[in-house]
Coordinates of N, CA and C in Angstrom, one line a residue:
X221 N 111.9 151.6 54.0 CA 112.3 151.7 55.4 C 113.6 152.5 55.5
X222 N 113.6 153.6 56.2 CA 114.8 154.4 56.3 C 115.7 153.9 57.4
X223 N 116.9 153.8 57.1 CA 117.9 153.2 58.0 C 118.5 154.3 58.9
X224 N 118.4 154.1 60.2 CA 118.9 155.1 61.1 C 120.4 154.8 61.4
X225 N 120.8 153.6 61.6 CA 122.2 153.3 62.0 C 122.6 151.9 61.5
X226 N 123.8 151.8 61.1 CA 124.3 150.5 60.6 C 125.6 150.2 61.4
X227 N 125.6 149.1 62.1 CA 126.8 148.7 62.8 C 127.6 147.8 61.9
X228 N 128.8 148.2 61.5 CA 129.6 147.5 60.5 C 130.2 146.3 61.2
X229 N 130.3 146.3 62.5 CA 130.9 145.1 63.2 C 129.8 144.4 64.0
X230 N 130.0 143.1 64.2 CA 129.0 142.3 65.0 C 128.8 143.0 66.4
X231 N 127.6 143.0 66.8 CA 127.3 143.6 68.1 C 126.2 142.7 68.8
X232 N 126.5 142.4 70.0 CA 125.6 141.5 70.7 C 124.3 142.2 71.1
X233 N 123.3 141.5 70.9 CA 121.9 142.0 71.3 C 121.4 141.1 72.4
X234 N 120.7 141.7 73.4 CA 120.1 140.9 74.5 C 119.3 139.7 73.8
X235 N 119.3 138.6 74.5 CA 118.6 137.4 73.9 C 117.1 137.5 74.1
X236 N 116.7 137.9 75.3 CA 115.3 138.0 75.6 C 115.1 138.9 76.8
X237 N 113.9 138.9 77.4 CA 113.7 139.8 78.5 C 112.9 139.0 79.6
X238 N 112.8 139.6 80.8 CA 112.2 138.9 81.9 C 110.8 138.5 81.6
X239 N 110.0 139.4 81.1 CA 108.6 139.1 80.8 C 108.4 138.0 79.8
X240 N 109.3 138.0 78.7 CA 109.2 136.9 77.7 C 109.5 135.6 78.3
X241 N 110.4 135.5 79.4 CA 110.7 134.2 80.0 C 109.6 133.8 80.9
X242 N 108.9 134.8 81.6 CA 107.9 134.4 82.6 C 106.5 134.4 82.1
X243 N 106.2 135.1 81.0 CA 104.9 135.0 80.4 C 105.2 134.7 78.9
X244 N 105.6 133.5 78.6 CA 106.1 133.1 77.3 C 105.0 133.1 76.3
X245 N 105.4 133.3 75.0 CA 104.4 133.2 73.9 C 104.7 132.0 73.0
X246 N 105.3 131.0 73.6 CA 105.7 129.8 72.9 C 105.2 128.6 73.7
X247 N 104.6 127.6 72.9 CA 104.2 126.4 73.6 C 105.5 125.7 74.1
X248 N 105.4 125.0 75.3 CA 106.5 124.3 75.9 C 106.6 122.9 75.2
X249 N 106.5 122.9 73.9 CA 106.6 121.7 73.1 C 107.5 121.9 71.9
X250 N 107.8 120.9 71.1 CA 108.5 121.0 69.8 C 107.6 121.1 68.6
X251 N 106.3 120.8 68.8 CA 105.4 120.8 67.7 C 104.1 121.4 68.2
X252 N 103.4 122.2 67.3 CA 102.2 122.9 67.7 C 101.1 121.8 67.8
X253 N 99.9 122.1 68.3 CA 98.8 121.2 68.3 C 98.4 120.7 66.9
X254 N 98.0 119.5 66.7 CA 97.7 119.0 65.4 C 96.3 119.3 64.9
X255 N 95.5 119.9 65.7 CA 94.2 120.2 65.4 C 94.1 121.2 64.2
X256 N 93.1 121.0 63.3 CA 93.0 122.0 62.2 C 92.7 123.4 62.7
X257 N 91.9 123.5 63.8 CA 91.6 124.7 64.4 C 92.5 124.9 65.6
X258 N 93.7 125.5 65.4 CA 94.7 125.6 66.5 C 94.2 126.6 67.5
X259 N 94.2 126.2 68.8 CA 93.6 127.1 69.8 C 94.5 128.2 70.1
X260 N 93.9 129.3 70.7 CA 94.8 130.4 71.2 C 95.5 129.9 72.5
X261 N 96.7 130.4 72.7 CA 97.5 130.0 73.9 C 97.3 131.2 74.8
X262 N 96.8 131.0 76.0 CA 96.7 132.0 77.0 C 97.5 131.6 78.3
X263 N 98.4 132.5 78.7 CA 99.2 132.3 79.9 C 99.0 133.5 80.8
X264 N 98.5 133.2 82.0 CA 98.3 134.3 83.0 C 98.9 133.9 84.3
X265 N 99.7 134.8 84.9 CA 100.3 134.5 86.2 C 100.6 135.8 86.9
X266 N 101.5 135.8 87.9 CA 101.7 137.0 88.7 C 102.5 138.0 87.9
X267 N 103.1 137.7 86.8 CA 103.9 138.6 86.1 C 103.2 139.3 84.9
X268 N 102.0 138.7 84.5 CA 101.3 139.3 83.4 C 100.4 138.3 82.7
X269 N 100.0 138.7 81.5 CA 99.1 137.8 80.7 C 99.6 137.8 79.3
X270 N 99.7 136.6 78.7 CA 100.1 136.5 77.3 C 99.0 135.8 76.5
X271 N 98.6 136.3 75.4 CA 97.6 135.7 74.5 C 98.2 135.6 73.2
X272 N 98.2 134.4 72.6 CA 98.7 134.2 71.3 C 97.7 133.6 70.4
X273 N 97.3 134.2 69.3 CA 96.2 133.8 68.5 C 96.6 132.6 67.6
X274 N 95.8 131.5 67.7 CA 96.1 130.3 66.9 C 97.6 130.0 66.9
X275 N 98.1 129.8 68.1 CA 99.6 129.7 68.3 C 100.2 128.5 67.7
X276 N 101.2 128.7 66.8 CA 102.0 127.7 66.2 C 103.4 127.8 66.7
X277 N 103.7 128.7 67.6 CA 105.0 128.9 68.1 C 105.4 128.0 69.2
X278 N 106.5 127.3 69.1 CA 107.0 126.3 70.1 C 108.4 126.7 70.5
X279 N 109.0 125.8 71.3 CA 110.4 126.0 71.8 C 111.4 126.0 70.6
X280 N 111.0 125.4 69.5 CA 111.8 125.4 68.3 C 112.0 126.8 67.8
X281 N 110.9 127.6 67.8 CA 110.9 129.0 67.4 C 111.7 129.8 68.4
X282 N 111.5 129.5 69.7 CA 112.3 130.3 70.7 C 113.8 130.0 70.6
X283 N 114.1 128.7 70.3 CA 115.5 128.4 70.1 C 116.1 129.2 68.9
X284 N 115.3 129.3 67.9 CA 115.7 130.0 66.7 C 116.0 131.5 67.0
X285 N 115.1 132.1 67.8 CA 115.3 133.5 68.2 C 116.6 133.6 69.0
X286 N 116.8 132.7 69.9 CA 118.1 132.7 70.7 C 119.3 132.7 69.8
X287 N 119.3 131.9 68.8 CA 120.5 131.8 68.0 C 120.6 133.0 67.1
X288 N 119.6 133.6 66.6 CA 119.6 134.8 65.8 C 120.2 136.0 66.7
X289 N 119.7 136.1 67.9 CA 120.2 137.2 68.7 C 121.6 137.0 69.2
X290 N 122.0 135.7 69.4 CA 123.3 135.4 69.9 C 124.4 135.4 68.9
X291 N 124.1 135.0 67.6 CA 125.1 134.7 66.6 C 125.0 135.6 65.4
X292 N 124.2 136.6 65.4 CA 124.1 137.4 64.1 C 125.4 138.1 63.8
X293 N 125.5 138.4 62.5 CA 126.8 139.0 62.0 C 126.8 140.5 62.1
X294 N 125.6 141.1 61.7 CA 125.5 142.6 61.7 C 124.1 143.0 62.2
X295 N 124.1 144.1 62.9 CA 122.8 144.6 63.5 C 122.5 145.9 62.9
X296 N 121.2 146.1 62.5 CA 120.8 147.4 62.0 C 119.6 147.9 62.8
X297 N 119.6 149.2 63.1 CA 118.5 149.9 63.8 C 117.8 150.9 62.9
X298 N 116.5 151.0 62.9 CA 115.7 151.9 62.1 C 114.9 152.8 62.9
X299 N 114.6 154.0 62.3 CA 113.9 155.0 63.0 C 112.5 154.6 63.5
X300 N 111.9 153.7 62.8 CA 110.6 153.3 63.3 C 110.6 152.3 64.4
X301 N 111.8 151.9 64.9 CA 111.9 151.0 66.0 C 112.2 149.5 65.6
X302 N 112.1 149.2 64.3 CA 112.4 147.9 63.8 C 113.9 147.7 64.0
X303 N 114.3 146.4 64.1 CA 115.7 146.0 64.2 C 116.0 144.9 63.2
X304 N 117.1 145.1 62.4 CA 117.4 144.1 61.4 C 118.7 143.3 61.8
X305 N 118.8 142.1 61.4 CA 119.9 141.2 61.7 C 120.4 140.5 60.4
X306 N 121.7 140.4 60.2 CA 122.2 139.6 59.1 C 122.7 138.3 59.8
X307 N 122.3 137.1 59.3 CA 122.7 135.9 59.8 C 123.1 134.9 58.7
X308 N 123.9 133.9 59.1 CA 124.3 132.9 58.1 C 123.3 131.7 58.4
X309 N 122.4 131.4 57.5 CA 121.4 130.3 57.7 C 122.1 129.0 57.9
X310 N 123.2 128.7 57.3 CA 123.9 127.5 57.5 C 124.3 127.4 59.0
X311 N 124.9 128.4 59.5 CA 125.4 128.4 60.9 C 124.2 128.3 61.9
X312 N 123.1 129.0 61.5 CA 121.9 129.0 62.4 C 121.4 127.6 62.5
X313 N 121.2 126.9 61.3 CA 120.6 125.5 61.4 C 121.6 124.6 62.0
X314 N 122.9 124.8 61.9 CA 123.9 124.0 62.5 C 123.8 124.1 64.1
X315 N 123.6 125.3 64.6 CA 123.4 125.6 66.0 C 122.2 124.9 66.5
X316 N 121.1 124.9 65.6 CA 119.9 124.3 66.0 C 119.9 122.7 65.8
X317 N 121.0 122.2 65.3 CA 121.1 120.8 65.1 C 120.1 120.3 64.1
X318 N 119.8 121.1 63.0 CA 118.9 120.7 62.0 C 119.7 120.2 60.8
X319 N 119.6 118.9 60.5 CA 120.3 118.4 59.4 C 119.5 118.3 58.1
X320 N 119.6 119.4 57.3 CA 118.9 119.5 56.1 C 119.8 120.1 55.0
X321 N 119.5 120.0 53.8 CA 120.4 120.4 52.7 C 119.9 121.7 52.0
X322 N 118.9 122.3 52.6 CA 118.4 123.6 52.0 C 117.8 124.4 53.1
X323 N 117.3 125.6 52.8 CA 116.8 126.5 53.8 C 115.3 126.4 54.0
X324 N 114.6 125.4 53.4 CA 113.2 125.3 53.5 C 112.6 125.2 54.9
X325 N 113.3 124.4 55.7 CA 112.9 124.2 57.1 C 112.9 125.5 57.9
X326 N 114.0 126.2 57.8 CA 114.1 127.5 58.6 C 113.1 128.6 58.1
X327 N 112.9 128.6 56.7 CA 112.0 129.6 56.1 C 110.6 129.3 56.6
X328 N 110.2 128.1 56.8 CA 108.9 127.8 57.3 C 108.7 128.3 58.8
X329 N 109.7 128.2 59.6 CA 109.7 128.8 60.9 C 109.6 130.3 60.9
X330 N 110.3 130.9 60.0 CA 110.2 132.4 59.9 C 108.8 132.8 59.5
X331 N 108.2 132.0 58.7 CA 106.8 132.3 58.2 C 105.9 132.3 59.4
X332 N 106.1 131.4 60.3 CA 105.3 131.3 61.6 C 105.5 132.6 62.4
X333 N 106.7 133.1 62.5 CA 107.0 134.3 63.3 C 106.4 135.5 62.7
X334 N 106.1 135.5 61.4 CA 105.5 136.6 60.7 C 104.0 136.7 60.9
X335 N 103.3 135.6 61.0 CA 101.9 135.5 61.0 C 101.2 135.3 62.3
X336 N 102.0 134.9 63.4 CA 101.3 134.6 64.7 C 101.2 135.9 65.5
X337 N 100.0 136.3 65.9 CA 99.7 137.5 66.6 C 99.7 137.2 68.1
X338 N 100.4 138.1 68.8 CA 100.5 137.9 70.3 C 100.1 139.2 71.0
X339 N 99.6 139.1 72.2 CA 99.4 140.2 73.1 C 100.0 139.9 74.5
X340 N 100.9 140.7 74.9 CA 101.5 140.6 76.3 C 101.1 141.8 77.1
X341 N 100.5 141.5 78.3 CA 100.1 142.6 79.1 C 100.7 142.4 80.5
X342 N 101.2 143.6 81.0 CA 101.7 143.6 82.4 C 101.0 144.8 83.1
X343 N 101.3 145.1 84.3 CA 100.7 146.2 85.0 C 101.1 147.5 84.4
X344 N 102.2 147.5 83.7 CA 102.8 148.8 83.3 C 102.7 149.0 81.8
X345 N 102.5 148.0 80.9 CA 102.5 148.2 79.5 C 101.8 147.0 78.8
X346 N 101.5 147.2 77.5 CA 100.9 146.2 76.7 C 101.6 146.2 75.4
X347 N 102.1 145.0 74.9 CA 102.7 144.9 73.6 C 101.9 143.9 72.8
X348 N 101.6 144.3 71.5 CA 100.8 143.5 70.7 C 101.2 143.6 69.2
X349 N 101.2 142.4 68.5 CA 101.6 142.4 67.1 C 102.1 141.1 66.7
X350 N 103.0 141.1 65.8 CA 103.7 139.9 65.3 C 105.2 140.1 65.6
X351 N 106.0 139.0 65.5 CA 107.4 139.1 65.8 C 108.3 139.6 64.7
X352 N 108.1 139.1 63.5 CA 108.9 139.3 62.4 C 108.2 140.1 61.3
X353 N 108.8 141.1 60.7 CA 108.2 141.9 59.6 C 108.5 141.3 58.3
X354 N 109.8 141.1 58.0 CA 110.2 140.5 56.7 C 111.5 139.8 56.7
X355 N 111.8 139.0 55.7 CA 113.1 138.4 55.7 C 113.4 138.0 54.2
X356 N 114.7 138.1 53.9 CA 115.1 137.8 52.5 C 116.6 137.6 52.5
X357 N 117.1 137.1 51.3 CA 118.6 137.0 51.2 C 119.2 138.3 50.9
X358 N 120.3 138.6 51.5 CA 121.0 139.8 51.3 C 122.0 139.6 50.1
X359 N 122.8 140.6 49.8 CA 123.8 140.6 48.7 C 125.2 140.2 49.2
X360 N 125.3 140.0 50.6 CA 126.6 139.7 51.2 C 126.8 138.2 51.2
X361 N 128.0 137.8 50.7 CA 128.4 136.3 50.7 C 128.4 135.7 52.1
X362 N 127.9 134.5 52.2 CA 127.8 133.8 53.4 C 129.1 133.0 53.7
X363 N 129.8 132.6 52.6 CA 131.1 131.9 52.8 C 131.0 130.3 52.8
X364 N 129.8 129.8 52.3 CA 129.7 128.3 52.2 C 129.5 128.0 50.7
X365 N 129.6 126.7 50.4 CA 129.5 126.3 49.0 C 128.0 126.3 48.6
X366 N 127.7 127.1 47.6 CA 126.3 127.3 47.2 C 125.5 126.0 46.9
X367 N 126.2 125.1 46.1 CA 125.5 123.9 45.8 C 125.4 122.8 46.9
X368 N 126.1 123.1 48.0 CA 126.1 122.2 49.1 C 125.0 122.6 50.1
X369 N 124.7 123.9 50.2 CA 123.8 124.3 51.2 C 123.1 125.6 50.8
X370 N 122.3 125.5 49.8 CA 121.5 126.7 49.4 C 122.3 127.9 48.9
X371 N 121.6 129.0 48.8 CA 122.2 130.2 48.2 C 123.4 130.7 49.2
X372 N 124.5 131.0 48.6 CA 125.7 131.5 49.3 C 125.5 133.0 49.7
X373 N 124.5 133.3 50.4 CA 124.3 134.7 50.8 C 123.9 134.8 52.3
X374 N 124.3 135.8 53.0 CA 123.8 136.0 54.4 C 122.3 136.4 54.3
X375 N 121.6 136.1 55.3 CA 120.1 136.3 55.3 C 119.7 137.4 56.2
X376 N 118.8 138.2 55.7 CA 118.4 139.5 56.3 C 117.0 139.3 57.0
X377 N 116.9 139.6 58.3 CA 115.7 139.5 59.1 C 115.4 140.9 59.7
X378 N 114.1 141.3 59.6 CA 113.7 142.6 60.2 C 112.6 142.2 61.2
X379 N 112.9 142.5 62.5 CA 111.9 142.3 63.6 C 111.1 143.5 63.8
X380 N 109.8 143.2 64.0 CA 108.8 144.3 64.2 C 109.1 145.2 65.4
X381 N 108.9 146.5 65.2 CA 109.1 147.5 66.2 C 108.3 147.1 67.5
X382 N 107.1 146.6 67.4 CA 106.3 146.3 68.5 C 107.0 145.2 69.3
X383 N 107.5 144.2 68.7 CA 108.1 143.1 69.4 C 109.4 143.6 70.1
X384 N 110.1 144.5 69.4 CA 111.4 145.0 69.9 C 111.2 145.9 71.1
X385 N 109.9 146.3 71.4 CA 109.6 147.1 72.6 C 109.9 146.4 73.8
X386 N 109.9 145.0 73.8 CA 110.2 144.3 75.0 C 111.6 144.7 75.5
X387 N 112.5 145.0 74.5 CA 113.9 145.3 74.9 C 114.0 146.8 75.4
X388 N 113.0 147.6 75.1 CA 113.0 149.0 75.6 C 112.3 149.1 76.9
X389 N 111.3 148.3 77.1 CA 110.4 148.4 78.3 C 110.7 147.5 79.4
X390 N 111.4 146.4 79.1 CA 111.6 145.3 80.0 C 113.0 145.0 80.4
X391 N 113.3 144.3 81.5 CA 114.6 144.0 81.9 C 115.2 142.9 81.0
X392 N 116.4 143.1 80.5 CA 117.1 142.2 79.6 C 117.5 140.9 80.3
X393 N 117.5 139.8 79.6 CA 118.1 138.5 80.0 C 119.0 138.0 78.9
X394 N 120.3 137.9 79.2 CA 121.2 137.4 78.2 C 122.0 136.2 78.8
X395 N 122.0 135.1 78.0 CA 122.6 133.9 78.5 C 123.4 133.3 77.3
X396 N 124.3 134.1 76.7 CA 125.0 133.7 75.5 C 125.8 132.4 75.7
X397 N 126.4 132.2 76.8 CA 127.2 131.0 77.0 C 126.3 129.7 77.2
X398 N 125.0 130.0 77.4 CA 124.1 128.8 77.7 C 123.2 128.5 76.5
X399 N 123.2 129.3 75.4 CA 122.3 129.0 74.3 C 122.5 127.6 73.8
X400 N 123.7 127.2 73.5 CA 123.9 125.8 73.0 C 123.5 124.8 74.0
X401 N 123.7 125.0 75.2 CA 123.3 124.0 76.3 C 121.8 123.9 76.4
X402 N 121.1 125.0 76.3 CA 119.7 124.9 76.3 C 119.1 124.2 75.1
X403 N 119.6 124.5 74.0 CA 119.2 123.8 72.8 C 119.5 122.3 72.8
X404 N 120.6 121.9 73.5 CA 120.9 120.5 73.7 C 120.0 119.7 74.6
X405 N 119.2 120.4 75.4 CA 118.3 119.7 76.3 C 117.2 119.0 75.4
X406 N 117.0 117.8 75.7 CA 116.0 117.0 74.9 C 114.6 117.4 75.1
X407 N 114.3 117.8 76.3 CA 112.9 118.2 76.6 C 112.6 119.6 76.3
X408 N 111.6 120.0 75.5 CA 111.2 121.4 75.3 C 110.6 122.0 76.6
X409 N 110.0 121.2 77.5 CA 109.5 121.7 78.8 C 110.7 122.1 79.6
X410 N 111.8 121.3 79.6 CA 113.0 121.7 80.3 C 113.6 123.0 79.7
X411 N 113.6 123.2 78.4 CA 114.1 124.4 77.8 C 113.3 125.6 78.3
X412 N 112.0 125.5 78.3 CA 111.1 126.6 78.8 C 111.4 126.9 80.3
X413 N 111.6 125.8 81.1 CA 111.8 126.0 82.5 C 113.1 126.6 82.8
X414 N 114.1 126.3 82.1 CA 115.5 126.9 82.2 C 115.4 128.4 82.0
X415 N 114.7 128.7 80.9 CA 114.6 130.2 80.6 C 113.8 130.9 81.7
X416 N 112.8 130.3 82.2 CA 112.0 130.9 83.3 C 113.0 131.1 84.5
X417 N 113.8 130.1 84.8 CA 114.6 130.2 86.0 C 115.7 131.3 85.8
X418 N 116.2 131.4 84.5 CA 117.3 132.4 84.3 C 116.8 133.8 84.4
X419 N 115.5 134.0 84.4 CA 114.9 135.4 84.6 C 114.9 135.8 86.0
X420 N 115.3 134.9 87.0 CA 115.3 135.2 88.4 C 116.7 135.3 88.9
X421 N 117.0 136.2 89.8 CA 118.2 136.2 90.5 C 118.2 135.2 91.6
X422 N 117.1 135.0 92.2 CA 116.9 134.0 93.2 C 115.6 133.4 93.1
X423 N 115.5 132.1 92.9 CA 114.2 131.4 92.7 C 113.8 130.7 94.0
X424 N 112.7 131.1 94.5 CA 112.2 130.5 95.8 C 110.8 130.0 95.6
X425 N 110.7 128.9 94.9 CA 109.3 128.3 94.6 C 109.4 126.9 94.3
X426 N 108.4 126.2 94.4 CA 108.3 124.7 94.2 C 108.2 124.5 92.7
X427 N 109.1 123.7 92.1 CA 109.0 123.3 90.7 C 108.0 122.2 90.5

């Protein structure tokens, strides 16, 4: 992968977009269906249609994306449209309030982001693919004690160009100061609803 640009300093990236909030590709739950044959998730409304094949993605995964986009250390852009982020997994799991002593939990969520296929359709464009291309430890020190919390290295994540098209084609939604508050909400339905509401300047509808 040829690198187009490297930002040596932290740079904020939009957290999500209007269509992602209104035609979400995440179950409004904390756990996917328990069925062996996980059904496709189809959401269709006035803003578009979203189809997610055998969807395992939940508000836990959406929370994870929020934290990555809000708290990454360094951002990389590539000529093919992919975008890479360096994050501290210890800080990410702390933000998500996950009390574990290794990285296995978060790595399983990243695996879901790599294999779940989605299609989002609006009147103007169609985006289809998976969210994450690859992930691995970097060579940069993370600054925590290795034997206390996994490998002492920042973690490298590369998001697929197709998923990043949302940020090229759609209106951005950024709620940096609200990320922790949304994660603190106990109900995943409320988390999804708050994100939906934040995509509107003025909401005039019955909840």
